[in-house]
XYZ file of C-alpha atoms in Angstrom:
143
model
C 0.000 0.000 0.000
C 1.415 3.322 -1.038
C 0.474 6.885 -1.828
C 2.313 9.287 -4.111
C 1.638 12.914 -3.216
C 2.500 16.026 -5.201
C 3.048 19.100 -3.002
C 0.964 22.060 -4.203
C 3.391 24.494 -2.584
C 6.995 25.499 -3.151
C 9.351 24.193 -0.467
C 12.289 21.832 -0.009
C 11.015 18.718 1.777
C 13.243 17.183 4.477
C 14.226 13.504 4.216
C 11.897 12.251 6.988
C 8.915 14.372 5.862
C 7.036 11.319 4.577
C 6.894 9.914 8.138
C 5.441 13.191 9.439
C 2.800 13.284 6.689
C 1.927 9.600 7.218
C 1.334 10.246 10.938
C -0.913 13.217 10.085
C -2.885 11.157 7.553
C -3.206 8.040 9.759
C -6.733 6.634 9.419
C -7.635 8.941 6.514
C -8.875 7.627 3.166
C -7.023 8.794 0.031
C -8.230 8.509 -3.563
C -6.171 8.918 -6.726
C -6.706 12.373 -8.228
C -8.080 14.154 -5.168
C -6.538 17.129 -3.377
C -5.958 16.943 0.374
C -4.901 19.325 3.125
C -2.584 18.497 5.998
C -2.377 20.775 9.042
C 1.226 21.172 10.197
C 2.528 23.728 12.719
C -0.560 25.891 12.257
C -0.209 25.940 8.467
C -2.342 24.138 5.938
C -0.316 22.233 3.339
C -2.079 21.103 0.153
C -1.177 17.968 -1.808
C -2.570 16.256 -4.880
C -2.866 12.474 -4.566
C -1.140 11.421 -7.792
C -1.497 7.732 -6.960
C -3.233 5.801 -4.195
C -2.566 2.067 -4.364
C -5.239 0.739 -3.933
C -7.734 3.564 -4.439
C -9.331 4.307 -2.022
C -6.476 3.739 0.409
C -6.826 3.918 4.190
C -3.518 5.225 5.569
C -1.920 3.116 8.316
C 1.599 2.476 9.705
C 2.590 0.265 6.777
C 1.511 2.765 4.096
C 4.456 4.066 2.091
C 4.242 7.817 1.408
C 6.236 9.163 -1.542
C 6.456 12.644 -3.045
C 6.389 13.513 -6.723
C 7.469 16.717 -8.384
C 6.020 15.793 -11.788
C 2.517 14.918 -12.889
C 1.592 11.326 -13.717
C -1.230 10.891 -16.167
C -2.936 7.530 -16.535
C -5.334 6.741 -19.379
C -7.035 3.356 -19.592
C -8.514 1.909 -22.786
C -10.893 -1.015 -23.044
C -11.806 -2.752 -26.299
C -14.607 -5.156 -27.242
C -12.105 -7.710 -28.536
C -8.682 -8.788 -27.317
C -5.628 -6.726 -28.231
C -3.178 -8.663 -30.433
C -0.455 -6.030 -30.536
C 0.408 -2.397 -29.768
C 3.046 -0.755 -31.950
C 4.449 2.649 -30.939
C 5.618 5.115 -33.591
C 6.584 8.800 -33.731
C 3.017 10.162 -34.007
C 1.355 7.813 -31.514
C 0.654 4.113 -31.482
C -1.185 1.447 -33.456
C -3.548 -0.956 -31.705
C -4.076 -4.237 -33.548
C -7.220 -6.180 -32.668
C -8.445 -9.450 -34.201
C -9.945 -7.782 -37.306
C -9.532 -4.064 -36.646
C -6.659 -1.562 -36.689
C -6.758 1.679 -34.668
C -4.199 4.451 -34.942
C -4.155 6.720 -31.895
C -2.135 9.880 -31.282
C 0.034 10.294 -28.172
C -2.994 11.542 -26.201
C -5.012 8.439 -27.137
C -7.300 10.223 -29.604
C -8.345 8.224 -32.658
C -6.600 9.212 -35.911
C -7.698 6.214 -37.999
C -9.830 3.105 -37.587
C -10.917 0.359 -39.995
C -11.892 -3.311 -40.014
C -10.230 -5.875 -42.276
C -11.088 -9.361 -43.504
C -8.143 -11.671 -42.887
C -5.890 -9.180 -41.069
C -2.384 -10.650 -41.424
C -0.105 -8.033 -39.910
C 0.791 -4.414 -39.261
C 4.179 -2.732 -39.705
C 5.316 0.806 -38.914
C 8.175 2.676 -40.599
C 9.047 6.401 -40.404
C 5.546 7.616 -39.567
C 3.745 5.347 -42.043
C 1.607 2.366 -41.099
C 1.336 -0.625 -43.444
C -1.569 -3.032 -42.963
C -1.327 -6.490 -44.539
C -4.779 -7.985 -45.149
C -6.867 -10.207 -47.388
C -3.968 -12.502 -48.223
C -2.531 -10.339 -51.041
C -3.393 -6.728 -50.147
C -1.660 -3.961 -48.229
C -2.891 -0.547 -47.161
C -0.466 2.328 -46.573
C -1.578 4.988 -44.071
C 0.334 8.226 -43.413
C -1.268 9.871 -40.371
């Protein structure tokens, strides 16, 4: 069980600060994405919960508290059929399903999508996507 917190204030954090914050949060429930306040020496310190594992997480003595300076973004995708392959390339990535090919940009937005009879393979080279289908056909896509 762990929580990754991003301080929403500018300050150098001492090495044992995670122990202090854990003691202040003991018994509290944290959820990924929420903002929390911790009262310390009469001051209110704000943090964003970048990750709570699991979410929600009830803080106890064994909870590991970590601090992050950067932002972690998590995007989940779910498809109706199983994913055969994911191929990254300079403009995003290609998701190969049983009979469908999706080309997504780096933010996960759809650039291209089509279904193919007898989808045999997908290759990527220098920003172009080649789809091998129908036994003797290829389709070249330049997103």
